[in-house]
Amino acid sequence: SQKIEQNSEALNIQEGKTATLTCNYTNYSPAYLQWYRQDPGRGPVFLLLIRENEKEKRKERLKVTFDTTLKQSLFHITASQPADSATYLCALGSSGGYQKVTFGTGTKLQVIP
Amino acid sequence: GAVVSQHPSRVICKSGTSVKIECRSLDFQATTMFWYRQFPKQSLMLMATSNEGSKATYEQGVEKDKFLINHASLTLSTLTVTSAHPEDSSFYICSARQLQETQYFGPGTRLLVL
């Protein structure tokens, strides 16, 4: 069965450092992968989308890589700030008319001042 | 742009009553809307997918007679939890998608059934 793994343990990082979050998947060939941010008691907020034929995507301090051979995506936040503290979800999407998206459980990031 | 609202944000009801949750895309027309539920420290679980004007597609294990979904227009979808029980208490989140892959999520509705 399809499985998406994100580090269930919280990631604590010092302010100013680069945070790196991992998303691994098995039994899945996604057409695209997305990263979302979710704050407690709130709905997820879309951050970045990367397609299967793309290796890397950047947006301001965010960078996403997508390795379909390793079946892995890395999500980087450079110059991290306390305001970046949240849970980050990866989501894999299939192609075609239905385009179902499956979410990982998320990794909680805590940026320490 | 791409704002999705949900109402109510929080609801407490007695066991056996029905609760309706509204999901609106405020600044775009959503061809598809999704309903999720999320338990504490768990992932988003897709309940159903709805396209405007057609019946919702429910995920395996989700009772369609209990979770009624109506996607009446390109900007509004409703989820009605019928005869709610304490085990239905959860965080319900909707999302809306236009034509591209990106889903835009509402702020969520916290349901507590006593």
PDB file of C-alpha atoms in Angstrom:
ATOM      1  CA  SER A   1       0.000   0.000   0.000  1.00  0.00           C
ATOM      2  CA  GLN A   2       1.029   3.606  -0.501  1.00  0.00           C
ATOM      3  CA  LYS A   3       3.002   5.050   2.345  1.00  0.00           C
ATOM      4  CA  ILE A   4       4.306   8.549   3.023  1.00  0.00           C
ATOM      5  CA  GLU A   5       6.805   9.003   5.815  1.00  0.00           C
ATOM      6  CA  GLN A   6       7.761  12.213   7.489  1.00  0.00           C
ATOM      7  CA  ASN A   7       9.862  12.408  10.603  1.00  0.00           C
ATOM      8  CA  SER A   8       7.301  12.140  13.383  1.00  0.00           C
ATOM      9  CA  GLU A   9       9.689  13.575  15.921  1.00  0.00           C
ATOM     10  CA  ALA A  10       9.815  17.326  16.275  1.00  0.00           C
ATOM     11  CA  LEU A  11      12.749  19.113  14.708  1.00  0.00           C
ATOM     12  CA  ASN A  12      14.338  21.761  16.910  1.00  0.00           C
ATOM     13  CA  ILE A  13      16.673  24.216  15.248  1.00  0.00           C
ATOM     14  CA  GLN A  14      18.461  27.388  16.198  1.00  0.00           C
ATOM     15  CA  GLU A  15      17.288  30.638  14.663  1.00  0.00           C
ATOM     16  CA  GLY A  16      19.288  31.542  11.579  1.00  0.00           C
ATOM     17  CA  LYS A  17      20.167  27.954  10.688  1.00  0.00           C
ATOM     18  CA  THR A  18      18.783  25.975   7.787  1.00  0.00           C
ATOM     19  CA  ALA A  19      15.993  23.560   8.617  1.00  0.00           C
ATOM     20  CA  THR A  20      15.728  20.428   6.477  1.00  0.00           C
ATOM     21  CA  LEU A  21      12.632  18.264   6.535  1.00  0.00           C
ATOM     22  CA  THR A  22      12.301  14.911   4.798  1.00  0.00           C
ATOM     23  CA  CYS A  23       9.431  13.235   3.009  1.00  0.00           C
ATOM     24  CA  ASN A  24       9.870   9.637   1.854  1.00  0.00           C
ATOM     25  CA  TYR A  25       7.315   7.572   0.023  1.00  0.00           C
ATOM     26  CA  THR A  26       6.856   3.984  -1.093  1.00  0.00           C
ATOM     27  CA  ASN A  27       4.569   2.172  -3.521  1.00  0.00           C
ATOM     28  CA  TYR A  28       3.738   5.433  -5.212  1.00  0.00           C
ATOM     29  CA  SER A  29       4.641   7.213  -8.419  1.00  0.00           C
ATOM     30  CA  PRO A  30       3.391  10.742  -7.846  1.00  0.00           C
ATOM     31  CA  ALA A  31       2.972  13.222 -10.660  1.00  0.00           C
ATOM     32  CA  TYR A  32       3.747  16.040  -8.247  1.00  0.00           C
ATOM     33  CA  LEU A  33       4.559  16.752  -4.635  1.00  0.00           C
ATOM     34  CA  GLN A  34       3.460  19.655  -2.486  1.00  0.00           C
ATOM     35  CA  TRP A  35       4.521  21.105   0.822  1.00  0.00           C
ATOM     36  CA  TYR A  36       2.087  22.766   3.191  1.00  0.00           C
ATOM     37  CA  ARG A  37       2.432  24.548   6.498  1.00  0.00           C
ATOM     38  CA  GLN A  38      -0.095  23.952   9.255  1.00  0.00           C
ATOM     39  CA  ASP A  39      -0.378  25.925  12.460  1.00  0.00           C
ATOM     40  CA  PRO A  40      -2.246  24.466  15.478  1.00  0.00           C
ATOM     41  CA  GLY A  41      -6.008  24.524  15.012  1.00  0.00           C
ATOM     42  CA  ARG A  42      -5.741  25.879  11.487  1.00  0.00           C
ATOM     43  CA  GLY A  43      -6.033  24.527   7.968  1.00  0.00           C
ATOM     44  CA  PRO A  44      -2.878  23.865   5.926  1.00  0.00           C
ATOM     45  CA  VAL A  45      -1.383  26.670   3.861  1.00  0.00           C
ATOM     46  CA  PHE A  46       0.118  25.858   0.465  1.00  0.00           C
ATOM     47  CA  LEU A  47       3.838  26.604   0.117  1.00  0.00           C
ATOM     48  CA  LEU A  48       5.371  24.923  -2.922  1.00  0.00           C
ATOM     49  CA  LEU A  49       4.596  22.417  -5.643  1.00  0.00           C
ATOM     50  CA  ILE A  50       7.211  20.424  -7.536  1.00  0.00           C
ATOM     51  CA  ARG A  51       6.492  18.127 -10.458  1.00  0.00           C
ATOM     52  CA  GLU A  52       8.009  14.713 -11.147  1.00  0.00           C
ATOM     53  CA  ASN A  53      10.187  16.087 -13.934  1.00  0.00           C
ATOM     54  CA  GLU A  54      11.610  18.860 -11.745  1.00  0.00           C
ATOM     55  CA  LYS A  55      14.595  18.458  -9.462  1.00  0.00           C
ATOM     56  CA  GLU A  56      14.401  21.634  -7.434  1.00  0.00           C
ATOM     57  CA  LYS A  57      12.066  24.541  -6.743  1.00  0.00           C
ATOM     58  CA  ARG A  58      12.718  27.728  -4.794  1.00  0.00           C
ATOM     59  CA  LYS A  59      10.538  30.406  -3.279  1.00  0.00           C
ATOM     60  CA  GLU A  60      12.170  33.085  -1.162  1.00  0.00           C
ATOM     61  CA  ARG A  61      13.767  31.227   1.789  1.00  0.00           C
ATOM     62  CA  LEU A  62      12.213  27.912   0.829  1.00  0.00           C
ATOM     63  CA  LYS A  63      13.731  25.214  -1.344  1.00  0.00           C
ATOM     64  CA  VAL A  64      12.274  21.854  -2.296  1.00  0.00           C
ATOM     65  CA  THR A  65      14.033  18.971  -4.014  1.00  0.00           C
ATOM     66  CA  PHE A  66      12.385  15.941  -5.538  1.00  0.00           C
ATOM     67  CA  ASP A  67      14.277  12.726  -6.220  1.00  0.00           C
ATOM     68  CA  THR A  68      11.992  10.184  -7.872  1.00  0.00           C
ATOM     69  CA  THR A  69      14.748   7.557  -7.825  1.00  0.00           C
ATOM     70  CA  LEU A  70      15.195   7.795  -4.071  1.00  0.00           C
ATOM     71  CA  LYS A  71      11.456   8.464  -3.686  1.00  0.00           C
ATOM     72  CA  GLN A  72      12.256  11.391  -1.487  1.00  0.00           C
ATOM     73  CA  SER A  73      11.658  15.106  -1.185  1.00  0.00           C
ATOM     74  CA  LEU A  74      13.645  17.481   0.976  1.00  0.00           C
ATOM     75  CA  PHE A  75      12.214  20.763   2.202  1.00  0.00           C
ATOM     76  CA  HIS A  76      14.671  23.451   3.285  1.00  0.00           C
ATOM     77  CA  ILE A  77      14.056  26.693   5.133  1.00  0.00           C
ATOM     78  CA  THR A  78      17.132  28.903   5.125  1.00  0.00           C
ATOM     79  CA  ALA A  79      17.790  31.586   7.737  1.00  0.00           C
ATOM     80  CA  SER A  80      15.028  30.084   9.865  1.00  0.00           C
ATOM     81  CA  GLN A  81      13.006  32.342  12.149  1.00  0.00           C
ATOM     82  CA  PRO A  82      10.819  31.620  15.192  1.00  0.00           C
ATOM     83  CA  ALA A  83       7.816  32.503  12.991  1.00  0.00           C
ATOM     84  CA  ASP A  84       8.659  29.461  10.862  1.00  0.00           C
ATOM     85  CA  SER A  85       7.699  27.210  13.776  1.00  0.00           C
ATOM     86  CA  ALA A  86       4.801  25.045  12.601  1.00  0.00           C
ATOM     87  CA  THR A  87       4.004  21.587  11.312  1.00  0.00           C
ATOM     88  CA  TYR A  88       4.990  20.980   7.703  1.00  0.00           C
ATOM     89  CA  LEU A  89       3.083  18.469   5.603  1.00  0.00           C
ATOM     90  CA  CYS A  90       4.115  16.888   2.358  1.00  0.00           C
ATOM     91  CA  ALA A  91       1.432  15.755  -0.031  1.00  0.00           C
ATOM     92  CA  LEU A  92       1.718  13.565  -3.093  1.00  0.00           C
ATOM     93  CA  GLY A  93      -0.597  13.911  -6.037  1.00  0.00           C
ATOM     94  CA  SER A  94      -1.448  11.621  -8.895  1.00  0.00           C
ATOM     95  CA  SER A  95      -2.159  12.677 -12.446  1.00  0.00           C
ATOM     96  CA  GLY A  96      -5.341  12.186 -14.346  1.00  0.00           C
ATOM     97  CA  GLY A  97      -8.851  13.444 -13.871  1.00  0.00           C
ATOM     98  CA  TYR A  98      -9.261  12.392 -10.267  1.00  0.00           C
ATOM     99  CA  GLN A  99      -5.936  13.807  -9.042  1.00  0.00           C
ATOM    100  CA  LYS A 100      -6.142  12.420  -5.547  1.00  0.00           C
ATOM    101  CA  VAL A 101      -3.719  13.922  -3.061  1.00  0.00           C
ATOM    102  CA  THR A 102      -2.358  11.956  -0.113  1.00  0.00           C
ATOM    103  CA  PHE A 103      -0.860  13.724   2.895  1.00  0.00           C
ATOM    104  CA  GLY A 104       1.940  12.699   5.192  1.00  0.00           C
ATOM    105  CA  THR A 105       1.581  13.041   8.964  1.00  0.00           C
ATOM    106  CA  GLY A 106       3.773  16.109   9.073  1.00  0.00           C
ATOM    107  CA  THR A 107       6.898  17.174  10.926  1.00  0.00           C
ATOM    108  CA  LYS A 108       6.747  19.750  13.669  1.00  0.00           C
ATOM    109  CA  LEU A 109       9.454  22.364  13.380  1.00  0.00           C
ATOM    110  CA  GLN A 110      10.460  24.486  16.351  1.00  0.00           C
ATOM    111  CA  VAL A 111      12.854  27.374  15.698  1.00  0.00           C
ATOM    112  CA  ILE A 112      14.548  28.440  18.895  1.00  0.00           C
ATOM    113  CA  PRO A 113      15.458  32.119  19.262  1.00  0.00           C
TER     114      PRO A 113
ATOM    115  CA  GLY B   1      -6.086  35.445  -3.705  1.00  0.00           C
ATOM    116  CA  ALA B   2      -7.230  31.832  -3.279  1.00  0.00           C
ATOM    117  CA  VAL B   3      -9.067  32.298  -0.011  1.00  0.00           C
ATOM    118  CA  VAL B   4     -11.305  29.580   1.368  1.00  0.00           C
ATOM    119  CA  SER B   5     -13.588  30.159   4.321  1.00  0.00           C
ATOM    120  CA  GLN B   6     -15.367  27.727   6.603  1.00  0.00           C
ATOM    121  CA  HIS B   7     -18.286  28.276   8.906  1.00  0.00           C
ATOM    122  CA  PRO B   8     -18.641  27.696  11.759  1.00  0.00           C
ATOM    123  CA  SER B   9     -15.111  27.592  13.108  1.00  0.00           C
ATOM    124  CA  ARG B  10     -16.230  25.725  16.183  1.00  0.00           C
ATOM    125  CA  VAL B  11     -19.408  23.883  17.084  1.00  0.00           C
ATOM    126  CA  ILE B  12     -20.578  21.949  20.104  1.00  0.00           C
ATOM    127  CA  CYS B  13     -23.681  19.814  19.749  1.00  0.00           C
ATOM    128  CA  LYS B  14     -25.580  17.116  21.534  1.00  0.00           C
ATOM    129  CA  SER B  15     -25.384  13.509  20.459  1.00  0.00           C
ATOM    130  CA  GLY B  16     -28.005  12.673  17.848  1.00  0.00           C
ATOM    131  CA  THR B  17     -28.236  16.106  16.291  1.00  0.00           C
ATOM    132  CA  SER B  18     -27.062  17.093  12.815  1.00  0.00           C
ATOM    133  CA  VAL B  19     -24.418  19.681  12.101  1.00  0.00           C
ATOM    134  CA  LYS B  20     -23.841  21.528   8.829  1.00  0.00           C
ATOM    135  CA  ILE B  21     -20.457  22.964   7.903  1.00  0.00           C
ATOM    136  CA  GLU B  22     -20.078  25.394   5.006  1.00  0.00           C
ATOM    137  CA  CYS B  23     -17.044  25.794   2.803  1.00  0.00           C
ATOM    138  CA  ARG B  24     -16.741  28.747   0.439  1.00  0.00           C
ATOM    139  CA  SER B  25     -14.114  29.769  -2.075  1.00  0.00           C
ATOM    140  CA  LEU B  26     -14.168  33.556  -1.804  1.00  0.00           C
ATOM    141  CA  ASP B  27     -12.205  34.748  -4.794  1.00  0.00           C
ATOM    142  CA  PHE B  28     -12.172  31.904  -7.274  1.00  0.00           C
ATOM    143  CA  GLN B  29     -14.469  29.285  -8.686  1.00  0.00           C
ATOM    144  CA  ALA B  30     -13.675  25.838  -7.377  1.00  0.00           C
ATOM    145  CA  THR B  31     -14.280  23.007  -9.808  1.00  0.00           C
ATOM    146  CA  THR B  32     -13.519  20.522  -7.054  1.00  0.00           C
ATOM    147  CA  MET B  33     -13.840  20.669  -3.294  1.00  0.00           C
ATOM    148  CA  PHE B  34     -12.487  18.192  -0.772  1.00  0.00           C
ATOM    149  CA  TRP B  35     -13.467  17.358   2.771  1.00  0.00           C
ATOM    150  CA  TYR B  36     -10.926  16.071   5.285  1.00  0.00           C
ATOM    151  CA  ARG B  37     -10.957  15.191   8.933  1.00  0.00           C
ATOM    152  CA  GLN B  38      -7.944  15.350  11.183  1.00  0.00           C
ATOM    153  CA  PHE B  39      -7.447  13.817  14.600  1.00  0.00           C
ATOM    154  CA  PRO B  40      -4.840  15.253  16.980  1.00  0.00           C
ATOM    155  CA  LYS B  41      -1.281  14.691  15.793  1.00  0.00           C
ATOM    156  CA  GLN B  42      -2.506  12.713  12.799  1.00  0.00           C
ATOM    157  CA  SER B  43      -2.537  13.315   9.103  1.00  0.00           C
ATOM    158  CA  LEU B  44      -5.345  14.764   7.060  1.00  0.00           C
ATOM    159  CA  MET B  45      -7.700  11.974   6.074  1.00  0.00           C
ATOM    160  CA  LEU B  46      -9.640  12.554   2.885  1.00  0.00           C
ATOM    161  CA  MET B  47     -13.329  11.882   3.380  1.00  0.00           C
ATOM    162  CA  ALA B  48     -14.786  12.791   0.024  1.00  0.00           C
ATOM    163  CA  THR B  49     -14.284  14.701  -3.182  1.00  0.00           C
ATOM    164  CA  SER B  50     -17.059  16.711  -4.741  1.00  0.00           C
ATOM    165  CA  ASN B  51     -17.450  18.364  -8.092  1.00  0.00           C
ATOM    166  CA  GLU B  52     -20.017  21.066  -8.638  1.00  0.00           C
ATOM    167  CA  GLY B  53     -23.355  19.682  -9.693  1.00  0.00           C
ATOM    168  CA  SER B  54     -22.488  16.025  -9.255  1.00  0.00           C
ATOM    169  CA  LYS B  55     -22.520  13.489  -6.457  1.00  0.00           C
ATOM    170  CA  ALA B  56     -19.567  13.338  -4.111  1.00  0.00           C
ATOM    171  CA  THR B  57     -17.052  10.524  -4.310  1.00  0.00           C
ATOM    172  CA  TYR B  58     -16.492   9.071  -0.874  1.00  0.00           C
ATOM    173  CA  GLU B  59     -13.339   7.382   0.339  1.00  0.00           C
ATOM    174  CA  GLN B  60     -13.474   3.820   1.529  1.00  0.00           C
ATOM    175  CA  GLY B  61     -14.856   3.545   5.022  1.00  0.00           C
ATOM    176  CA  VAL B  62     -16.663   6.894   4.964  1.00  0.00           C
ATOM    177  CA  GLU B  63     -20.424   6.539   5.314  1.00  0.00           C
ATOM    178  CA  LYS B  64     -22.107   8.674   2.693  1.00  0.00           C
ATOM    179  CA  ASP B  65     -25.425   8.611   4.531  1.00  0.00           C
ATOM    180  CA  LYS B  66     -23.773   9.969   7.640  1.00  0.00           C
ATOM    181  CA  PHE B  67     -21.618  12.598   5.991  1.00  0.00           C
ATOM    182  CA  LEU B  68     -23.810  14.324   3.441  1.00  0.00           C
ATOM    183  CA  ILE B  69     -22.009  16.522   0.964  1.00  0.00           C
ATOM    184  CA  ASN B  70     -23.659  19.069  -1.276  1.00  0.00           C
ATOM    185  CA  HIS B  71     -21.666  21.031  -3.837  1.00  0.00           C
ATOM    186  CA  ALA B  72     -24.399  23.352  -5.026  1.00  0.00           C
ATOM    187  CA  SER B  73     -22.275  25.953  -6.768  1.00  0.00           C
ATOM    188  CA  LEU B  74     -18.711  26.640  -7.852  1.00  0.00           C
ATOM    189  CA  THR B  75     -18.099  28.534  -4.631  1.00  0.00           C
ATOM    190  CA  LEU B  76     -19.990  26.569  -2.002  1.00  0.00           C
ATOM    191  CA  SER B  77     -19.881  23.060  -0.607  1.00  0.00           C
ATOM    192  CA  THR B  78     -21.528  21.848   2.574  1.00  0.00           C
ATOM    193  CA  LEU B  79     -20.832  18.883   4.813  1.00  0.00           C
ATOM    194  CA  THR B  80     -23.638  17.707   7.078  1.00  0.00           C
ATOM    195  CA  VAL B  81     -22.790  15.312   9.866  1.00  0.00           C
ATOM    196  CA  THR B  82     -26.069  13.551  10.521  1.00  0.00           C
ATOM    197  CA  SER B  83     -26.989  12.076  13.888  1.00  0.00           C
ATOM    198  CA  ALA B  84     -23.625  13.048  15.290  1.00  0.00           C
ATOM    199  CA  HIS B  85     -22.028  10.940  18.016  1.00  0.00           C
ATOM    200  CA  PRO B  86     -19.033  11.619  20.266  1.00  0.00           C
ATOM    201  CA  GLU B  87     -16.757   9.598  17.970  1.00  0.00           C
ATOM    202  CA  ASP B  88     -17.500  12.120  15.207  1.00  0.00           C
ATOM    203  CA  SER B  89     -15.750  14.801  17.241  1.00  0.00           C
ATOM    204  CA  SER B  90     -12.832  15.937  15.137  1.00  0.00           C
ATOM    205  CA  PHE B  91     -11.321  18.770  13.129  1.00  0.00           C
ATOM    206  CA  TYR B  92     -12.996  19.013   9.731  1.00  0.00           C
ATOM    207  CA  ILE B  93     -11.193  20.871   6.980  1.00  0.00           C
ATOM    208  CA  CYS B  94     -12.317  21.630   3.467  1.00  0.00           C
ATOM    209  CA  SER B  95     -10.196  22.552   0.507  1.00  0.00           C
ATOM    210  CA  ALA B  96     -10.960  23.908  -2.926  1.00  0.00           C
ATOM    211  CA  ARG B  97      -9.197  23.540  -6.227  1.00  0.00           C
ATOM    212  CA  GLN B  98      -9.637  25.410  -9.455  1.00  0.00           C
ATOM    213  CA  LEU B  99      -8.049  23.744 -12.450  1.00  0.00           C
ATOM    214  CA  GLN B 100      -4.498  23.299 -11.263  1.00  0.00           C
ATOM    215  CA  GLU B 101      -3.247  20.803  -8.729  1.00  0.00           C
ATOM    216  CA  THR B 102      -3.005  23.098  -5.736  1.00  0.00           C
ATOM    217  CA  GLN B 103      -5.648  22.799  -3.060  1.00  0.00           C
ATOM    218  CA  TYR B 104      -6.421  25.823  -0.923  1.00  0.00           C
ATOM    219  CA  PHE B 105      -7.627  24.968   2.526  1.00  0.00           C
ATOM    220  CA  GLY B 106     -10.194  26.522   4.776  1.00  0.00           C
ATOM    221  CA  PRO B 107      -9.361  27.331   8.404  1.00  0.00           C
ATOM    222  CA  GLY B 108     -11.134  24.216   9.665  1.00  0.00           C
ATOM    223  CA  THR B 109     -14.113  23.492  11.902  1.00  0.00           C
ATOM    224  CA  ARG B 110     -13.706  21.988  15.335  1.00  0.00           C
ATOM    225  CA  LEU B 111     -16.676  19.715  16.106  1.00  0.00           C
ATOM    226  CA  LEU B 112     -17.335  18.497  19.619  1.00  0.00           C
ATOM    227  CA  VAL B 113     -20.237  16.116  20.133  1.00  0.00           C
ATOM    228  CA  LEU B 114     -21.324  15.710  23.740  1.00  0.00           C
TER     229      LEU B 114
END
